[in-house]
mmCIF file of C-alpha atoms in Angstrom:
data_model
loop_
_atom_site.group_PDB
_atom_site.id
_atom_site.type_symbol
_atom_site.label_atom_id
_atom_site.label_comp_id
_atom_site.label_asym_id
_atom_site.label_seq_id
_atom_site.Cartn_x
_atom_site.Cartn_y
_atom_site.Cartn_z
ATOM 1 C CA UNK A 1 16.624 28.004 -48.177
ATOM 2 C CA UNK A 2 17.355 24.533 -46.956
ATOM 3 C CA UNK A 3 15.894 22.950 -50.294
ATOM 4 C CA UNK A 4 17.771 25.430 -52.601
ATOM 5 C CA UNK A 5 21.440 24.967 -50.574
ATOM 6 C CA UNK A 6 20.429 21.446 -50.638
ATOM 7 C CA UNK A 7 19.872 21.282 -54.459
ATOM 8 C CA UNK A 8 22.639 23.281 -55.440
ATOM 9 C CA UNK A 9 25.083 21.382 -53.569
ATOM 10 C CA UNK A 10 24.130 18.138 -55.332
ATOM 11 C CA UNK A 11 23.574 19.657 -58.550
ATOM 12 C CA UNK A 12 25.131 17.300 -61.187
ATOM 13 C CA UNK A 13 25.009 14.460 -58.909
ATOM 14 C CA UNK A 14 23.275 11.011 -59.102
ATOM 15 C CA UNK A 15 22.564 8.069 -56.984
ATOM 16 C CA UNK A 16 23.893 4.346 -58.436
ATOM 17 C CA UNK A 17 20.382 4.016 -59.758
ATOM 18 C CA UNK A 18 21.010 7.149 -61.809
ATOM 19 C CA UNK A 19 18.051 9.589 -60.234
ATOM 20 C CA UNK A 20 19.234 12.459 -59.470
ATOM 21 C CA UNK A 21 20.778 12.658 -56.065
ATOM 22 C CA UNK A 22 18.357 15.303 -54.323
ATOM 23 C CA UNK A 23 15.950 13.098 -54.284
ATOM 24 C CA UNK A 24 16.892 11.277 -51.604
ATOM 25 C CA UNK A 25 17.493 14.181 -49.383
ATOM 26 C CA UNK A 26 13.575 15.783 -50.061
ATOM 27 C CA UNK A 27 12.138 12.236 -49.565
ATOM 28 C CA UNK A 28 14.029 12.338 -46.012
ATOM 29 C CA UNK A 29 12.505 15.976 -45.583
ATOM 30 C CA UNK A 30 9.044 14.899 -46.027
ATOM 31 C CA UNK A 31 9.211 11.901 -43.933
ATOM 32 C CA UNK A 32 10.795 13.986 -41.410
ATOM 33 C CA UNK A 33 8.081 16.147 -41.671
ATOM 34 C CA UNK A 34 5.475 13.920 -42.025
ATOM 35 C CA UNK A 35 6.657 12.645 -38.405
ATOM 36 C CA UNK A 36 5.557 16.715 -37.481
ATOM 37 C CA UNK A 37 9.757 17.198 -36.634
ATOM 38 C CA UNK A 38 10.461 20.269 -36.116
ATOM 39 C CA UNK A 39 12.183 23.012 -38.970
ATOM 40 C CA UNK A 40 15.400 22.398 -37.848
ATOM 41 C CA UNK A 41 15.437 18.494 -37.989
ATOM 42 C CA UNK A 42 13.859 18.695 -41.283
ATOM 43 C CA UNK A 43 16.648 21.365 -42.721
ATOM 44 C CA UNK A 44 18.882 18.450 -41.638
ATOM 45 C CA UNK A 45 17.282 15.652 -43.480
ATOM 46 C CA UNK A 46 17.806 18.029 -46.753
ATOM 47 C CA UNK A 47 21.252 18.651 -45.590
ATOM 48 C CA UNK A 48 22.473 15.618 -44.095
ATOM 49 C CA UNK A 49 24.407 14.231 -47.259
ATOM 50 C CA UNK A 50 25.966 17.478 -48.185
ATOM 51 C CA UNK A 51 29.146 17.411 -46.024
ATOM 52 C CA UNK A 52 30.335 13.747 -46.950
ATOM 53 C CA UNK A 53 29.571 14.270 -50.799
ATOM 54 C CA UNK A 54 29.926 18.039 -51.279
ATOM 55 C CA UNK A 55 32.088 21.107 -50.539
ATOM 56 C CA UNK A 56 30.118 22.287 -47.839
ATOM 57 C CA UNK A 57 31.203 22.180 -44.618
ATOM 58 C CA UNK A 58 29.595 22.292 -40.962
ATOM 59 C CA UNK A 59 30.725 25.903 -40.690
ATOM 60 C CA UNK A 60 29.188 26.454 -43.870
ATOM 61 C CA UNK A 61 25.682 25.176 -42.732
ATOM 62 C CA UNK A 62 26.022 27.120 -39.210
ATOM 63 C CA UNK A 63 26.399 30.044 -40.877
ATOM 64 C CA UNK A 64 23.334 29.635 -42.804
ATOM 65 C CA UNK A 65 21.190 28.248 -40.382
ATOM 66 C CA UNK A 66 22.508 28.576 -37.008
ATOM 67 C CA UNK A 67 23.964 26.285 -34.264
ATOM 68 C CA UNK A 68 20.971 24.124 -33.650
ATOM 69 C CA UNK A 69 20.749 23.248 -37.746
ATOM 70 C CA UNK A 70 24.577 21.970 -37.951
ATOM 71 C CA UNK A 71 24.463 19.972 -34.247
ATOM 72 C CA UNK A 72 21.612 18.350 -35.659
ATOM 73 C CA UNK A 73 23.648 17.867 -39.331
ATOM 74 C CA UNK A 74 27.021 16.861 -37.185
ATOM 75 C CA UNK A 75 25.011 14.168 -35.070
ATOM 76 C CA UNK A 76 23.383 12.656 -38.185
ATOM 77 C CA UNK A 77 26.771 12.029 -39.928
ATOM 78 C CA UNK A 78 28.077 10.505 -36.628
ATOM 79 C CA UNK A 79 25.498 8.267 -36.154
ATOM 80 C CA UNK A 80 25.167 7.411 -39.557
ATOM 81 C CA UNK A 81 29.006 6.520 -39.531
ATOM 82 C CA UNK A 82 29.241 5.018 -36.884
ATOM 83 C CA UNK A 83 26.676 2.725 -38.296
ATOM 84 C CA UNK A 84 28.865 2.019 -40.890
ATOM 85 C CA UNK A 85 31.742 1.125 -39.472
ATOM 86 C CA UNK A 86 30.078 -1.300 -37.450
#
């Protein structure tokens, strides 16, 4: 489900390079699964760019896939900006 909300949000989308942006989420998905994480920390890597670049919103992804799947989305875009601002 992750995959298909993933690839639906980005749909149209590309990165500077011009591949298509959902690329980059799935190749965070399979690292994050190739480091055995668990479901809901891989969900995340598919969904972690959809909030900042798309119309979905954290309450959007908790009520697809619970609590656990948007704390994990929330604390990768506050990390991640954080990072940035730094």
């Amino acid at each position: 489900d992750a995959l298909r909300v993933a690839y639906r949000a980005h749909r149209g989308q590309a990165r500077k390079s011009g591949e298509p942006f959902i690329i980059h989420p799935v190749e965070v998905a399979l690292l994050l699964a190739g480091l055995k994480m668990d479901e809901d920390t891989v969900m995340a890597g598919l969904l972690h760019d959809t909030v900042e670049d798309t119309d979905l919103t954290f309450e959007l992804i908790e009520g697809m896939f619970g609590e656990t799947g948007r704390e994990i989305v929330v604390g990768e875009t506050d990390i991640r900006s954080s990072f940035l601002a730094t």
